[in-house]
Coordinates of C-alpha atoms and ligand atoms in Angstrom, one line a residue:
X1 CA 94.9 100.6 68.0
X2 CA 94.9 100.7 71.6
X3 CA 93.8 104.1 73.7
X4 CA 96.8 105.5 75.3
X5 CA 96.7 108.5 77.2
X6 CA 99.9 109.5 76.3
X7 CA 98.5 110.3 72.8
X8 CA 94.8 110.1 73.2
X9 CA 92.9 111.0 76.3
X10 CA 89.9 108.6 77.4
X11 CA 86.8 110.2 76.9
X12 CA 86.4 110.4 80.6
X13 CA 89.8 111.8 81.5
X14 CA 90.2 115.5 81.5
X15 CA 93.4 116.6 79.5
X16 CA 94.9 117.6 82.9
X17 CA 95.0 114.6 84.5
X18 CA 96.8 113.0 81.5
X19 CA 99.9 111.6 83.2
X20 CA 103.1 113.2 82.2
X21 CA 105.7 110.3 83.7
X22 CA 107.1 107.4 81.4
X23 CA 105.1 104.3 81.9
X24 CA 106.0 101.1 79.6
X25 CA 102.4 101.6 78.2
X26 CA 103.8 100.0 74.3
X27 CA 105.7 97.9 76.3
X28 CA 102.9 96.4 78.4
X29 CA 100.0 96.4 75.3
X30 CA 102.5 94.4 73.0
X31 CA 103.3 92.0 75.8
X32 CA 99.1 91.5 76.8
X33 CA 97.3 92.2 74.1
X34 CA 97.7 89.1 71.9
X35 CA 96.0 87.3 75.2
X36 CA 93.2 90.2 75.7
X37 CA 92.6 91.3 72.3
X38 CA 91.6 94.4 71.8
X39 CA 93.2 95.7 75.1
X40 CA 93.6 99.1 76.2
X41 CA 96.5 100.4 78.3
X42 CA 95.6 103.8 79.8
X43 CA 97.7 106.1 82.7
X44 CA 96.0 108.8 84.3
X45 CA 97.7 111.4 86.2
X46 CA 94.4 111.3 88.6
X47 CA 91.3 109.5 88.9
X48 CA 89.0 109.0 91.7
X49 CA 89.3 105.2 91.4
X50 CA 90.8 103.4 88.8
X51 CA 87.8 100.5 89.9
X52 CA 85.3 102.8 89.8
X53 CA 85.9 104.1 86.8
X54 CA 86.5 100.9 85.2
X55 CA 82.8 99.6 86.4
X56 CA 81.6 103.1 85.5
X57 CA 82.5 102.1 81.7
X58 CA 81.3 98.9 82.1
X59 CA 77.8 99.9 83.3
X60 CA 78.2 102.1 80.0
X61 CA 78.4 99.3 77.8
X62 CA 82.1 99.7 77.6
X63 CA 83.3 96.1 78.5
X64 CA 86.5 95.7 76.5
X65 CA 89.7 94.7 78.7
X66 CA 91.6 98.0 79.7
X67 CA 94.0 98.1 82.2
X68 CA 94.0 101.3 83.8
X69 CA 96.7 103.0 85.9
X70 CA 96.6 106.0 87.8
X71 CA 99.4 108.1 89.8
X72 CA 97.0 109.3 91.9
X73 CA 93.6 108.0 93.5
X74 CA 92.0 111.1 95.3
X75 CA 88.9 108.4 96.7
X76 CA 90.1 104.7 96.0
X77 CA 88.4 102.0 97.9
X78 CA 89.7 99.1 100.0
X79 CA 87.6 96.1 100.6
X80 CA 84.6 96.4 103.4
X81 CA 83.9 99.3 102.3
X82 CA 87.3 100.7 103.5
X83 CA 89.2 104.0 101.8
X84 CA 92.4 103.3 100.3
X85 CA 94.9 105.6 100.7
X86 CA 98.0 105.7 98.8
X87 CA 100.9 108.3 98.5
X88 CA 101.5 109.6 94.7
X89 CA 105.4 108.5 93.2
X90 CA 105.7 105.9 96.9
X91 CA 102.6 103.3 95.8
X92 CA 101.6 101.9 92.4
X93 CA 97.4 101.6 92.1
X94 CA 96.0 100.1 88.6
X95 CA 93.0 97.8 87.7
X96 CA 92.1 95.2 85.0
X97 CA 88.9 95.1 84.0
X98 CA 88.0 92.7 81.5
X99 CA 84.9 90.1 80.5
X100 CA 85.5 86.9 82.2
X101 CA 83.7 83.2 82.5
X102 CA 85.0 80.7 84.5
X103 CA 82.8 77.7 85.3
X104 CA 83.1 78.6 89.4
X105 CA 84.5 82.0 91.0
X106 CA 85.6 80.5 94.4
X107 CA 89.3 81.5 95.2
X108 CA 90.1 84.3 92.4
X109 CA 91.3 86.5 94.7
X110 CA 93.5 83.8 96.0
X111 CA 94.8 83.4 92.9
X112 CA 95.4 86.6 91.9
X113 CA 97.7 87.2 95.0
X114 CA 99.2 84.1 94.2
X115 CA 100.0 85.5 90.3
X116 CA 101.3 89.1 92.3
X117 CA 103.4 87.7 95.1
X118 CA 105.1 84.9 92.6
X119 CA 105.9 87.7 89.8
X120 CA 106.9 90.6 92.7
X121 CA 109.1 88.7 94.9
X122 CA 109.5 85.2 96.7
X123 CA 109.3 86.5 100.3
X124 CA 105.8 87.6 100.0
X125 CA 102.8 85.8 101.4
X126 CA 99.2 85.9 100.8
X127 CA 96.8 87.2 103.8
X128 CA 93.7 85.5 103.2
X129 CA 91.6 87.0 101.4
X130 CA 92.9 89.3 99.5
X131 CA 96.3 91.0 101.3
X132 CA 100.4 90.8 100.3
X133 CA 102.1 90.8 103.3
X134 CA 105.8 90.4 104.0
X135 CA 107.7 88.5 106.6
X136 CA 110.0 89.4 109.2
X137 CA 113.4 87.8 109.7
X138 CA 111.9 84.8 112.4
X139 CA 109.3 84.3 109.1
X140 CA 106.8 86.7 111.3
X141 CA 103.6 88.9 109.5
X142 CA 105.5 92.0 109.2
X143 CA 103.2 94.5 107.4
X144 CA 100.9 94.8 104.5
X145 CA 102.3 95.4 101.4
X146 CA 99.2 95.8 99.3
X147 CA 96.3 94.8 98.7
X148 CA 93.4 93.6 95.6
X149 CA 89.9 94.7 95.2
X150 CA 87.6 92.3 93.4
X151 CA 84.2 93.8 91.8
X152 CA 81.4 92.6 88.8
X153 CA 79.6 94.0 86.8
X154 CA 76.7 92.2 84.8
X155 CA 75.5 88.6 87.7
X156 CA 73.0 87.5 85.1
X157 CA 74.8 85.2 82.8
X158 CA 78.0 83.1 83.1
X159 CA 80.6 86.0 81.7
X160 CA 81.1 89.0 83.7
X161 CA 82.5 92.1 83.6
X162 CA 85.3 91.8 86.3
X163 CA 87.5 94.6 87.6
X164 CA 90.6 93.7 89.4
X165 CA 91.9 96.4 91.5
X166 CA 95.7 96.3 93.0
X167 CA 97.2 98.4 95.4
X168 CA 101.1 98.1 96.1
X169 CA 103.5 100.2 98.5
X170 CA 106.5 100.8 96.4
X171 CA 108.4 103.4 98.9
X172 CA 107.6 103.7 102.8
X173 CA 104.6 105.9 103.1
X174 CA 105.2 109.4 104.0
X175 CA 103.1 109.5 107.2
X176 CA 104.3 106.5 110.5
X177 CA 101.8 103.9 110.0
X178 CA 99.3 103.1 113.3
X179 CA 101.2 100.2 114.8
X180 CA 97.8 97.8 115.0
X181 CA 98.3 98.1 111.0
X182 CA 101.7 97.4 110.1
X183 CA 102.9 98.4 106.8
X184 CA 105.9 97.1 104.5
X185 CA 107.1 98.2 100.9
X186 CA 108.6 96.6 98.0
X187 CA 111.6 98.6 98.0
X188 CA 112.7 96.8 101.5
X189 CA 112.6 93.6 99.6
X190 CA 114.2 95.2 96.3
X191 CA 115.7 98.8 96.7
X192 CA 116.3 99.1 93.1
X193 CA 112.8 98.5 92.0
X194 CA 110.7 101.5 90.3
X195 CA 106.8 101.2 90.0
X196 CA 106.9 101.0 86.5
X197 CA 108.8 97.2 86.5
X198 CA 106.6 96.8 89.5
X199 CA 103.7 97.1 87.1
X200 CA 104.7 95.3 84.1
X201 CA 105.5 92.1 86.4
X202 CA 102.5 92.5 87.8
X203 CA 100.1 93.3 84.9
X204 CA 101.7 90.3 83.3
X205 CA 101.4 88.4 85.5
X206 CA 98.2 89.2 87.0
X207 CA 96.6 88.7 83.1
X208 CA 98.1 85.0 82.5
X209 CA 96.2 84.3 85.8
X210 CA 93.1 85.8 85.2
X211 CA 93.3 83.2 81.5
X212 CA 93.8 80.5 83.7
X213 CA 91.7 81.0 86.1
X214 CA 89.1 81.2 83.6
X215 CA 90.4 77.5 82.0
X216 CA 90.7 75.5 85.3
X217 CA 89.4 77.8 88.2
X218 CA 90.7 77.7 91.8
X219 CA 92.5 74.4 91.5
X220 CA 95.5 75.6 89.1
X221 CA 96.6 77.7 92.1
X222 CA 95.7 75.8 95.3
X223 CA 99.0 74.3 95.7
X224 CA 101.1 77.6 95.0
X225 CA 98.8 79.6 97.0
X226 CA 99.4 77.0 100.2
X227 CA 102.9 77.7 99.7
X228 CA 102.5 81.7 100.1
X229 CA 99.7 81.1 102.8
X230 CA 100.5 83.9 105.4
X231 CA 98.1 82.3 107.8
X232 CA 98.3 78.7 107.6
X233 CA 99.2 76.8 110.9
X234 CA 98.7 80.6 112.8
X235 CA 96.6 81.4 115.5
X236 CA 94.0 84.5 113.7
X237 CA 92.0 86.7 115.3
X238 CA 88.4 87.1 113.1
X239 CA 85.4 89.9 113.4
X240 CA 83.1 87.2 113.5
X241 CA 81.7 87.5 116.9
X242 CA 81.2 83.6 117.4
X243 CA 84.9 83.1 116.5
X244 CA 87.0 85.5 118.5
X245 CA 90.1 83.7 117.6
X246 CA 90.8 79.9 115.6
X247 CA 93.8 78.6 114.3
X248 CA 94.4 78.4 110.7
X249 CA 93.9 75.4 108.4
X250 CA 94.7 76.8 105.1
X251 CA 91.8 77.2 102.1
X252 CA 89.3 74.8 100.8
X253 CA 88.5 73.9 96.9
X254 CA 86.7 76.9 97.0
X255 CA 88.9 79.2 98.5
X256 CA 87.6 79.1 101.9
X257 CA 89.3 79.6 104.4
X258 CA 89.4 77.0 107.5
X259 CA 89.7 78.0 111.0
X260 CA 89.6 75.2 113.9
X261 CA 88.5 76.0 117.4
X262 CA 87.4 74.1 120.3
X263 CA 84.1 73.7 118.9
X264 CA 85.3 72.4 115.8
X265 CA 86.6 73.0 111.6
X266 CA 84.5 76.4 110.9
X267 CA 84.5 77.4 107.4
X268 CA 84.9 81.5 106.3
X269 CA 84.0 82.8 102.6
X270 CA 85.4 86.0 101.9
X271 CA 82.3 88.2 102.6
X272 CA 82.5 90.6 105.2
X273 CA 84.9 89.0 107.7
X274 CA 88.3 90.6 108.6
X275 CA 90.9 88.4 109.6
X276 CA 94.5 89.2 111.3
X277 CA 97.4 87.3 112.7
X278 CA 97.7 87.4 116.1
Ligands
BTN301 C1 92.2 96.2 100.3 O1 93.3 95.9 100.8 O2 91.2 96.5 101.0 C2 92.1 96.3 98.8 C3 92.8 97.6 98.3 C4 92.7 97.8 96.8 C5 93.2 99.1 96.3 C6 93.3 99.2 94.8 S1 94.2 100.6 94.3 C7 93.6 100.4 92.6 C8 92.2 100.0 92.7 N1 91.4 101.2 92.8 C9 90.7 101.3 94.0 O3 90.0 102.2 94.3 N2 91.1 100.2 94.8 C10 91.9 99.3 94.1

């Protein structure tokens, strides 16, 4: 039997932050679990991050496939190090964690934007690395729509533990965004979607991916991610101080991305550069 916190808390959850909404938790561990045996589907009121407390467990010894939702993060992370904020009942945050073995990691985040944007809706693009965006009506960026945090647990043989953290913007957040970061929301793409189909189409989603990433890596989803690639044939702008500003040449085999200048075809891993549309 699965843990669910609507009848059984986690042993790390305190009885408080046991969430009290309806989440299609049976739904969700009937549709996944004959792919992740032994699968737990958990919903937490509050957590401090539903990806740290997934690698928490892990570290534990705990490393059986849970996906973890929470209605409220009081100190979820972004990538770089970044705080990710997000407004209870207007954004959906949940992670996957789960063992995982592929024979090269190059691109998962690629694909796993690719598995979100297909199952959430056919305007959304993917913002290299890691980013759903939306476009505007001239087929513009228009803001960030969410966003996927990536972390390991265990480097020293070929399965690790991975956790896969998303972050979506159902509603339009309660405080004006700052301009130099637009935002957008699924709701302005579907007004009649509620963060629980949000997740299941996600979740869903999100796991057949992760299964065949693990069979054929990278190259199952190169084609569909060029088709959602929010910054192919785009001038960017990049934190990398010897590359102020490229243009965009889509992703390599590995999931690099390619960025021409006058100097010539530069190649970015993920790491610690930021890049934005200009
Ligand atoms: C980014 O855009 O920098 C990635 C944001 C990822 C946020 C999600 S919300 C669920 C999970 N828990 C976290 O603390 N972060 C991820």
């Amino acid at each position: 039997m699965p843990l669910r916190c609507t009848e059984l808390p986690p042993h790390h959850a305190r009885p408080e932050a046991m969430s009290t909404l309806r989440w299609p938790v049976e739904d969700l561990w009937e549709r996944l679990e004959p792919q992740l045996p032994g699968l737990s589907v958990e919903v937490l009121a509050e957590v401090d991050s539903t990806n740290t407390r997934l690698l928490e467990r892990a570290r534990q010894g705990d490393t059986a496939a849970c996906l973890l939702v929470a209605e409220r993060q009081h100190a979820g992370r972004g990538r770089q190090g970044r705080a990710w904020q997000s407004a209870p009942g207007a954004s959906l945050t949940f992670s996957l964690g789960l063992p995982l073995s592929p024979q090269r990691w190059g691109g998962l985040s690629l694909a796993v934007g690719v598995a979100l944007a297909e199952a959430l809706h056919p305007l959304l693009r993917i913002k290299w690395p890691n980013d759903l965006w939306t476009l505007d009506d001239h087929g513009a960026p228009a803001g960030k729509l969410g966003g996927i945090l990536i972390e390991t647990q265990g480097h020293a043989s070929a399965t690790r533990h991975v956790v896969v953290g998303v972050g979506l913007n159902i509603e339009a957040p309660p405080a004006l965004p700052d301009p130099r970061h637009p935002v957008a929301w699924l709701r302005q793409l579907d007004p009649g979607l509620t963060a629980a189909e949000a997740l299941t189409a996600a979740a869903t989603a999100l796991v057949g991916a992760l299964k065949m990433f693990e069979l054929r890596g990278f190259a199952a989803f190169a084609r569909r991610f060029a088709a959602r690639d929010l910054l192919r044939g785009r001038r960017v702008r990049t934190t990398k101080p010897e590359l102020p500003e490229a243009q965009a040449e889509g992703v390599d085999e590995d999931g690099a991305l390619l960025l021409r200048d006058a100097h010539g075809l530069h190649r970015l891993d993920s790491g610690e550069v930021s890049v934005r549309p200009c």
